[in-house]
Amino acid sequence: MTFELIIPLLAATVQSGTPILYATLGEIITEKSGVLNLGVEGIMIVGALAGFIAAKFTGNPVLAFVLAGFAGCAAASIHGIVCLLFQGNQVVSGLALTILGTGFANYLGTSYVGQSAPGFSPYAIPYLVDIPGLGPILFNQDPLVYLTYFIPVLIWFYLFSTRHGLGVRAVGENPSAARAGGLSVSLYRWGAILGGGFFMGLGGAYLSLAYTHLWTNNMTAGRGWIAVALVIFAFWRPGRAVFGAYLFGGIMSLQLRLQAAGTQLPSSLLLMLPYLLTIIVLVFSSWKSGKSAAPAALGVNMKPTE
Amino acid sequence: MTTPAVRLQHISKSFGKVKANQDISLDIHKGRILALLGENGAGKSTLMSILAGQLQPDSGTIAIDGENMELSSTDKAISTGIGMVYQHFQLVDAMTVMENVFLGKAGSFLLDKKAMEEEVISLSRQYGMQMSPAKYIADLSMGEKQQVEILKLLHRRSNILIFDEPTAVLTPEEAKALFATMRSMADQGKAIVFISHKLEEVMTIADDIAVLRRGAVVDSMPKKSVSSTAELAERMVGREVLLKVDRIPMEPRQMVLKVENLSHQHLQDASLIVRQGEILGIVGVAGNGQKPLVEVVCGLQQPQQGEVQLLGKDWQDFFASRKWKNGLSYIPEDRQGLATCRGLTLLDNFLLTTRDGFSSGPWLQRQDARQKAEKLLHEFDIRPPDLDAFAWQLSGGNLQKMVLSREFYRQPHLIVAEQPTQGLDIAAMEDIWKLLLKAREEAGILLVTGDLTEALAVCDRLAVMYGGRIVDTFARSNQEKVDQIGQMMAGIS
């Protein structure tokens, strides 16, 4: 492949990796506190629809993007109510949330299918875009992509260098130790569920506000599940999540380009590629990491009185 | 004396019918180490959980530095300056020493790693410990983990430190270091409570000693006034007669258990026999070799050295061809974990060990089992008398009676009962003693107990264990030996 082909492919890689990155970061925050949220897919699509409708009616994409985050919080709060308030099973609750969110968004979204709304467009950053190679890949993107150059660093800093972040990790690793230290396990977990839901909502909104400016049903198309797998691939570390997200972004855009180029391979096989990669990634990361990097109390509920 | 750091007055706490603490009054002083001595189930942990704010007393008052306080939560206790080093460490394995020490403490938004490191180092120096602040908990030894727990409390400026059986997980060297740290903390004005059932340790480190038995403080004195470990042992296990059960002498018949020169883990060269028609009591402070003995006899572990014969068969043969009836029944100490499944109904729990009696081919004859079990429920007066109730719904005493009824239904010829009345109220205790006495008509019974009153009430012969050895075996009627039990248990012979 020539240089002219690779640069646009890599630029597209960053763009398609971005929504996954938002969702993965959200899931990392949630899982760090010991809560497994399998509802990412459902929360993303609720965020996507909320962002789209808000942009359509307010005409303000920035406001729409933020509102999508709060829609994500609202969807995630269902998970919080089930798991924290009623001590329900986290796996079941997450799966139900995915099904609920998808159905809800399809139901409300059907009347908007094919319609467009104002969104974000690429904005080349002066000077930086002129860096040979890197410039056109990283600095000729929309503002929401630029945000993701900072967010992982902020989340990493939050988790590992602030007192509050230490509490989140403690609650995820050993809730009874955290309790003995005087932390409120359920408050921390609520925070992590809502904060995580916010980023998942943003990831969904990226799809309807920047990736396309259109609404189509099922527009998340399994990206939420990829995010869940990527958390494991990333060993629950925000930095590695960036690489993972771009790896998947790369496969997705490559697959699109191969289809467009008219290869002999059937398109359904190409569409499988990201999910095949998901399985391979999971096998490798669980095989390589002898001891698990997962928060020790992941998926374990704790009664407030215990 | 000055105002005590903590003054407990008339503390009582019951769980259902069981009185875990009855009218306990206790002073804890600054600069002194108070040892709380008692067997498992004597109420030590309940008392300390009350002080740590985890449990609320039914009655009684707690005064800290002369001021009455209500310790309504662990947070409240922590902020009052009470800190507890639990037996199970409350540490986050995936974090460093300093992160654990600083966990949960209010402070600045950002973590100042440099300052954290310095604080951990200076605190550990101050109390004679050595600790690398950046090490991960998962890489530490048990002794070091315990030091981290202590550092957590010191960092929170706890003035009253409670250690719950702190040496159980330590090597002797680590225990020595811990004692040095405890002494250094006391010298620097902290009040220390040390919970233990190990007599030597208490004699080594304590300034004051309080002895708990069956939920009450039976004795409280400065260490100076205790003349010997033996005296302490007797005070701890007691020998007053609470109840009298009729023990009709019986002629022992054939031998059902023979242990010869058995060495296993820290059990050394143990020999004993049990015959049909008698109860042999193994008495001693817990942790002196009773557990490996029971586990080998019950087939949970293979004997390493020596010979074990059950009902005339070798250990191998016996456990290879186990029959559900007329064999061995094991009544474990842990009735909720080993003996029953808390999430199954009584009927299913009944079938756990008797299922072979209700099988035809692959099928289970539940109706048949139901009728039999129903009868047992009434016969043993188990409440609620409902086979569909779950095991967790039963009180400790009723669950224990259910286990006994099930095991007796198998008409065993050998019964191994481990602390069968621990944590039960007096009425249930009496019931169980009567059941055991009745069972010996058919069986030989090995009764492991830490309660001398129990051993004296039901046993025909007694064997005293200390340090993994059987110190002596003698008849209950041998008064001279019975009088020496305290000394034997303390390792003085």
PDB file of C-alpha atoms in Angstrom, chain A residues 157-158 160-171 173-174 176-183 291, chain B residues 74-75 78 86 89-92 94-95 99 102-111 113 138 152 156:
ATOM      1  CA  PHE A 157      -4.135  10.614  37.210  1.00  0.00           C
ATOM      2  CA  TYR A 158      -7.446  10.485  39.051  1.00  0.00           C
ATOM      3  CA  PHE A 160      -3.624   6.590  40.828  1.00  0.00           C
ATOM      4  CA  SER A 161      -2.722   9.990  42.216  1.00  0.00           C
ATOM      5  CA  THR A 162      -5.745  11.288  44.051  1.00  0.00           C
ATOM      6  CA  ARG A 163      -7.141  10.295  47.387  1.00  0.00           C
ATOM      7  CA  HIS A 164     -10.539   9.716  45.878  1.00  0.00           C
ATOM      8  CA  GLY A 165      -9.101   7.487  43.165  1.00  0.00           C
ATOM      9  CA  LEU A 166      -7.334   5.444  45.820  1.00  0.00           C
ATOM     10  CA  GLY A 167     -10.717   4.934  47.453  1.00  0.00           C
ATOM     11  CA  VAL A 168     -12.264   3.764  44.178  1.00  0.00           C
ATOM     12  CA  ARG A 169      -9.536   1.185  43.696  1.00  0.00           C
ATOM     13  CA  ALA A 170      -9.728   0.015  47.305  1.00  0.00           C
ATOM     14  CA  VAL A 171     -13.473  -0.487  47.037  1.00  0.00           C
ATOM     15  CA  GLU A 173     -10.126  -4.655  45.413  1.00  0.00           C
ATOM     16  CA  ASN A 174     -11.305  -5.310  48.949  1.00  0.00           C
ATOM     17  CA  SER A 176     -14.380  -4.828  53.541  1.00  0.00           C
ATOM     18  CA  ALA A 177     -10.925  -3.324  53.958  1.00  0.00           C
ATOM     19  CA  ALA A 178     -12.213  -0.086  52.495  1.00  0.00           C
ATOM     20  CA  ARG A 179     -15.111  -0.183  54.918  1.00  0.00           C
ATOM     21  CA  ALA A 180     -12.843  -0.887  57.834  1.00  0.00           C
ATOM     22  CA  GLY A 181     -10.932   2.206  56.745  1.00  0.00           C
ATOM     23  CA  GLY A 182     -14.103   4.244  57.026  1.00  0.00           C
ATOM     24  CA  LEU A 183     -14.996   4.540  53.324  1.00  0.00           C
ATOM     25  CA  LYS A 291      -2.207 -13.525  37.738  1.00  0.00           C
TER      26      LYS A 291
ATOM     27  CA  THR B  74     -17.136   1.398  63.167  1.00  0.00           C
ATOM     28  CA  ASP B  75     -16.504   4.949  61.941  1.00  0.00           C
ATOM     29  CA  ILE B  78     -12.335   4.748  64.779  1.00  0.00           C
ATOM     30  CA  TYR B  86      -8.410  -8.310  62.926  1.00  0.00           C
ATOM     31  CA  PHE B  89      -6.314  -8.670  57.647  1.00  0.00           C
ATOM     32  CA  GLN B  90      -8.312  -5.878  56.120  1.00  0.00           C
ATOM     33  CA  LEU B  91      -5.765  -4.995  53.469  1.00  0.00           C
ATOM     34  CA  VAL B  92      -5.917  -4.401  49.730  1.00  0.00           C
ATOM     35  CA  ALA B  94      -3.040  -5.019  44.943  1.00  0.00           C
ATOM     36  CA  MET B  95      -1.927  -1.806  46.615  1.00  0.00           C
ATOM     37  CA  GLU B  99      -1.603   3.340  49.982  1.00  0.00           C
ATOM     38  CA  PHE B 102      -3.489   6.182  53.992  1.00  0.00           C
ATOM     39  CA  LEU B 103      -6.685   4.548  52.773  1.00  0.00           C
ATOM     40  CA  GLY B 104      -9.841   6.207  53.961  1.00  0.00           C
ATOM     41  CA  LYS B 105      -8.190   9.050  55.806  1.00  0.00           C
ATOM     42  CA  ALA B 106      -9.549  12.461  54.972  1.00  0.00           C
ATOM     43  CA  GLY B 107      -7.018  14.837  53.537  1.00  0.00           C
ATOM     44  CA  SER B 108      -5.944  16.687  50.469  1.00  0.00           C
ATOM     45  CA  PHE B 109      -7.341  15.825  47.045  1.00  0.00           C
ATOM     46  CA  LEU B 110      -3.954  14.804  45.714  1.00  0.00           C
ATOM     47  CA  LEU B 111      -1.846  12.059  47.198  1.00  0.00           C
ATOM     48  CA  LYS B 113       3.577  10.100  47.779  1.00  0.00           C
ATOM     49  CA  ALA B 138       0.689  -9.321  48.112  1.00  0.00           C
ATOM     50  CA  LYS B 152      -2.880   1.941  59.745  1.00  0.00           C
ATOM     51  CA  ARG B 156      -5.068   7.279  62.518  1.00  0.00           C
TER      52      ARG B 156
END
